[in-house]
Coordinates of C-alpha atoms in Angstrom, one line a residue:
M244 CA 0.1 0.2 -0.1
A245 CA 2.9 2.5 0.8
K246 CA 4.0 2.1 -2.8
S247 CA 1.1 2.9 -4.5
K248 CA 0.4 5.6 -2.5
K249 CA 4.1 7.1 -3.3
K250 CA 3.7 6.6 -6.8
K251 CA 0.0 8.5 -6.8
Q252 CA 1.6 11.4 -4.9
Q253 CA 4.3 11.4 -8.2
F254 CA 1.8 11.5 -10.6
K255 CA 0.2 14.4 -8.7
D256 CA 3.6 16.4 -9.0
F257 CA 3.9 16.5 -13.1
Q258 CA 0.0 16.9 -13.9
K259 CA -0.9 19.7 -16.3
V260 CA -1.9 22.9 -14.7
K261 CA -5.4 23.7 -15.9
L262 CA -5.9 27.1 -16.4
K263 CA -9.2 29.1 -16.8
V264 CA -11.1 30.2 -20.1
G265 CA -9.3 33.0 -21.6
K266 CA -6.4 33.2 -19.5
K267 CA -2.7 32.6 -20.8
L268 CA 0.1 30.7 -19.6
A269 CA 2.8 33.3 -18.5
K270 CA 5.9 33.2 -20.3
A271 CA 9.3 32.0 -18.6
D272 CA 12.0 34.1 -17.4
N273 CA 14.6 32.4 -20.1
V274 CA 12.2 32.7 -23.2
T275 CA 13.6 34.1 -26.6
D276 CA 12.2 36.4 -28.3
T277 CA 12.1 35.5 -32.3
F278 CA 10.1 38.2 -33.5
F279 CA 11.6 40.5 -36.3
K280 CA 10.6 43.1 -39.0
T281 CA 11.2 43.5 -42.2
R282 CA 11.3 46.5 -44.8
S283 CA 12.0 46.6 -48.5
I284 CA 14.9 49.0 -49.7
Q285 CA 14.8 50.6 -53.1
I286 CA 18.2 51.5 -54.8
R287 CA 17.7 54.0 -57.6
E288 CA 21.5 53.9 -58.6
K289 CA 24.3 51.6 -58.9
V290 CA 26.3 50.9 -55.9
S291 CA 29.8 52.0 -57.2
R292 CA 32.7 50.1 -56.0
T293 CA 35.2 52.4 -57.6
T294 CA 38.1 54.6 -55.7
N295 CA 38.4 58.3 -55.4
L296 CA 41.0 58.3 -57.9
Q297 CA 38.7 57.8 -60.9
P298 CA 37.1 61.1 -62.2
T299 CA 33.0 60.8 -61.6
T300 CA 30.6 63.4 -62.4
K301 CA 28.1 65.1 -59.8
R302 CA 26.0 62.2 -59.4
K303 CA 29.2 59.8 -58.6
L304 CA 29.2 58.1 -62.1
N305 CA 32.3 57.2 -63.7
I306 CA 32.8 57.3 -67.6
S307 CA 32.1 53.2 -67.4
D308 CA 29.0 53.7 -65.9
L309 CA 27.9 56.3 -68.5
F310 CA 29.0 54.2 -71.7
S311 CA 26.9 51.4 -70.1
R312 CA 23.7 53.7 -69.6
C313 CA 24.0 55.4 -73.4
S314 CA 22.6 51.6 -74.5
H315 CA 19.8 52.0 -71.9
Y316 CA 16.2 51.2 -73.4
N317 CA 14.8 54.7 -71.8
A318 CA 15.5 57.7 -74.1
S319 CA 15.6 60.1 -71.0
M320 CA 18.3 57.6 -69.3
R321 CA 20.4 57.8 -72.7
Q322 CA 20.0 61.7 -72.5
D323 CA 21.4 61.7 -68.8
A324 CA 24.1 59.6 -69.6
L325 CA 25.3 62.0 -72.6
T326 CA 25.1 65.1 -70.6
G327 CA 27.0 63.3 -68.0
L328 CA 29.9 62.7 -70.7
H329 CA 29.9 65.9 -71.4
E330 CA 30.1 67.1 -67.9
L331 CA 33.1 64.6 -67.2
L332 CA 34.9 65.2 -70.7
S333 CA 34.9 69.1 -70.1
A334 CA 36.5 68.8 -67.2
H335 CA 38.9 66.0 -67.7
H336 CA 39.9 66.1 -71.3
A337 CA 42.8 63.4 -70.7
L338 CA 39.8 60.7 -70.8
I339 CA 38.9 61.6 -74.3
H340 CA 42.4 60.3 -75.4
T341 CA 42.1 57.1 -73.1
H342 CA 38.8 56.1 -73.9
L343 CA 38.6 57.3 -77.5
S344 CA 37.5 53.8 -79.1
P345 CA 34.5 52.9 -76.7
L346 CA 33.5 57.1 -77.0
L347 CA 33.1 56.9 -80.7
S348 CA 31.8 53.6 -80.8
C349 CA 29.1 54.7 -78.3
L350 CA 28.3 58.1 -80.5
S351 CA 28.4 56.3 -83.6
H352 CA 25.8 53.8 -82.6
M353 CA 23.6 56.9 -81.4
F354 CA 23.6 58.7 -85.0
I355 CA 20.4 56.8 -85.6
D356 CA 18.6 57.1 -82.2
K357 CA 14.9 57.4 -82.4
D358 CA 14.6 60.4 -79.9
A359 CA 15.5 63.8 -81.2
S360 CA 16.9 64.9 -78.1
V361 CA 19.6 62.1 -77.8
R362 CA 20.7 63.3 -81.3
A363 CA 21.2 66.6 -80.5
S364 CA 23.1 65.5 -77.5
V365 CA 25.5 63.4 -79.6
H366 CA 26.1 66.2 -81.9
R367 CA 27.1 68.6 -78.9
L368 CA 29.3 65.8 -77.4
L369 CA 30.9 65.7 -81.1
R370 CA 31.3 69.6 -80.9
L371 CA 33.7 68.7 -77.7
V372 CA 35.4 65.9 -78.8
F373 CA 36.4 66.3 -82.6
P374 CA 38.8 69.7 -81.6
L375 CA 40.6 67.8 -79.2
V376 CA 41.3 64.8 -81.2
S377 CA 44.1 64.9 -84.1
L378 CA 43.7 63.2 -87.5
T379 CA 46.5 60.6 -86.5
Q380 CA 44.4 59.6 -83.5
I381 CA 40.9 59.3 -84.6
R382 CA 42.2 57.9 -88.2
P383 CA 41.8 53.9 -87.2
F384 CA 38.3 54.7 -85.8
F385 CA 37.0 56.9 -88.5
P386 CA 35.8 54.1 -90.8
L387 CA 33.1 52.9 -87.9
V388 CA 31.9 56.7 -88.0
T389 CA 31.7 57.1 -91.7
A390 CA 29.7 53.5 -91.6
H391 CA 27.1 54.7 -89.1
L392 CA 26.8 58.2 -91.0
C393 CA 26.1 56.5 -94.1
C394 CA 23.1 54.3 -92.2
A395 CA 21.8 58.0 -90.7
M396 CA 22.1 59.4 -94.0
T397 CA 19.7 56.5 -95.7
H398 CA 17.7 55.9 -92.8
I399 CA 13.8 55.4 -93.4
C400 CA 13.1 58.3 -91.0
D401 CA 13.1 61.9 -92.6
D402 CA 14.2 63.4 -88.9
I403 CA 17.4 61.2 -88.8
Q404 CA 18.5 62.3 -92.3
V405 CA 18.5 65.7 -91.6
D406 CA 20.6 65.5 -88.5
S407 CA 23.1 63.4 -90.1
L408 CA 23.8 66.2 -91.9
A409 CA 24.8 68.2 -88.8
V410 CA 27.4 65.5 -88.0
L411 CA 28.8 65.3 -91.4
D412 CA 29.3 69.1 -91.2
L413 CA 31.4 68.3 -88.1
C414 CA 33.3 65.8 -90.2
L415 CA 34.0 68.1 -92.9
Q416 CA 35.2 70.9 -90.5
F417 CA 37.6 68.9 -88.6
Y418 CA 38.6 65.8 -90.8
P419 CA 38.1 66.7 -94.4
A420 CA 40.7 64.3 -95.8
L421 CA 39.1 61.3 -93.9
V422 CA 35.8 62.2 -95.1
T423 CA 36.9 62.6 -98.5
S424 CA 38.8 59.2 -98.5
A425 CA 35.1 57.7 -98.3
T426 CA 33.8 59.0 -101.6
D427 CA 32.4 55.9 -103.2
Q428 CA 30.0 55.4 -100.0
L429 CA 29.2 59.3 -99.1
L430 CA 28.3 60.3 -103.0
L431 CA 25.9 57.9 -103.6
N432 CA 24.1 58.6 -100.1
F433 CA 23.6 62.3 -101.5
I434 CA 21.8 61.0 -104.5
E435 CA 19.6 58.8 -102.5
Q436 CA 18.7 61.6 -100.0
I437 CA 17.0 63.9 -102.8
S438 CA 16.2 61.1 -105.4
R439 CA 14.9 57.8 -106.2
Q440 CA 15.4 55.2 -109.0
G441 CA 12.9 55.0 -111.7
Q442 CA 12.0 52.6 -113.9
S443 CA 14.8 51.2 -116.6
S444 CA 14.4 52.1 -119.9
Q445 CA 16.3 51.9 -123.2
A446 CA 18.4 54.7 -122.4
G447 CA 19.2 53.0 -118.6
Q448 CA 17.9 53.5 -115.7
T449 CA 16.6 56.7 -114.9
R450 CA 16.0 58.4 -111.6
A451 CA 13.5 61.2 -110.3
L452 CA 13.3 63.8 -107.6
L453 CA 12.2 62.7 -104.5
V454 CA 9.0 64.1 -103.3
N455 CA 7.9 63.6 -99.5
P456 CA 4.9 65.8 -98.6
N457 CA 4.9 64.2 -94.8
S458 CA 8.4 65.7 -94.2
R459 CA 8.6 68.8 -92.0
L460 CA 10.9 70.4 -94.5
S461 CA 9.6 71.4 -98.0
S462 CA 11.3 69.4 -100.8
H463 CA 13.1 72.7 -102.0
K464 CA 14.6 73.3 -98.3
W465 CA 15.7 69.5 -98.4
R466 CA 17.2 69.8 -101.7
S467 CA 19.3 72.8 -101.0
K468 CA 20.5 71.3 -97.5
V469 CA 21.5 68.3 -99.2
L470 CA 23.0 70.2 -102.3
D471 CA 25.0 72.8 -100.1
R472 CA 26.6 69.9 -97.9
L473 CA 27.5 68.3 -101.2
H474 CA 29.1 71.4 -102.4
R475 CA 31.2 71.3 -99.5
F476 CA 32.0 68.0 -99.8
L477 CA 33.2 68.4 -103.4
R478 CA 35.1 71.4 -102.2
A479 CA 36.9 69.4 -99.7
M480 CA 37.8 67.0 -102.0
V481 CA 39.4 69.6 -104.6
D482 CA 41.1 71.1 -101.7
N483 CA 42.8 67.5 -100.5
Q484 CA 43.8 66.9 -103.8
M485 CA 46.2 69.6 -104.4
V486 CA 49.7 68.8 -105.3
E487 CA 52.8 70.4 -105.9
T488 CA 54.9 69.8 -108.6
D489 CA 57.7 71.9 -110.5
G490 CA 57.2 74.6 -107.8
R491 CA 53.7 75.2 -108.4
M492 CA 50.2 74.0 -107.1
H493 CA 48.1 72.0 -109.2
H494 CA 45.1 69.6 -109.0
S495 CA 45.9 65.7 -109.3
S496 CA 42.6 63.8 -109.7
V497 CA 41.9 59.9 -110.4
I498 CA 39.3 59.0 -112.6
D499 CA 37.7 55.5 -112.8
C500 CA 37.7 54.6 -116.5
N501 CA 35.2 51.5 -116.0
M502 CA 32.5 54.3 -115.2
T503 CA 30.9 56.8 -117.3
C504 CA 31.1 60.5 -116.1
H505 CA 29.9 63.3 -117.4
F506 CA 31.3 66.7 -116.3
Q507 CA 31.4 70.4 -117.6
P508 CA 34.8 72.0 -116.5
F509 CA 33.8 75.4 -117.4
G510 CA 30.4 77.5 -117.5
S511 CA 31.2 79.3 -120.8
L512 CA 33.9 79.4 -123.7
A513 CA 35.1 82.8 -122.1
V514 CA 36.6 81.2 -119.1
S515 CA 39.9 79.7 -119.3
A516 CA 42.0 77.2 -116.9
N517 CA 44.7 79.3 -114.6
V518 CA 45.6 75.9 -113.1
G519 CA 47.2 72.8 -114.7
T520 CA 45.3 69.7 -114.2
A521 CA 46.4 66.1 -114.4
F522 CA 44.9 63.1 -114.6
K523 CA 46.2 59.7 -113.7
L524 CA 44.4 56.6 -115.0
R525 CA 44.2 53.5 -112.5

């Protein structure tokens, strides 16, 4: 009997305490609080890991960050990147020479940008870069500039064609010798801008003047702009073909005998040639 009574007392010591309805069990003194709060953080700009030795803009962006933003899908982001490049290169001219290849590649791709403000910023940035880059430095990269310029001159969008003439003006102003070296590409683009190919006949293929009523420029104004650039282009060709022989300057021209050329050297019979003209056959 004594053993059974002792067991009953042990069970009573470890029985669960019955609480009243609605009353919660008090927490122990050594309980661990696992409750925590979360909140989202929005990072609007890329966290830069660069050192203070790299030049940056007011928004703490270096030139590599600006190059990557130039290919952004948002037009305002591309516009801000070009503005940052202009700010950075204006203060640090040495960056133009050290990053000339990616800089020209980036700007050339944006000749055909759909946004007009972006193309205007490209033209503004080229006005800063071209005077600081010599002919020898830009020569290896100029074929890339010429290729994108040809794409802009023959683009389906009229506004891009108009803005391409402004880029051509800068190239003729600072690098006329390099522009005239791409004569076979650029001369055809001038013709395509103001005319279209007609139906072929017995006399050969004919061309008709291009009329676009949807253009923001009238046909006469557009032809005048194109012909004015063509005149500058031909003048640059003549100026860069001056050679000196026997103590006097004359023009040395190379004519391709495989193509038919029609030209009128003088407007009237009263005009005579004052300079010697030498032609070299290929």
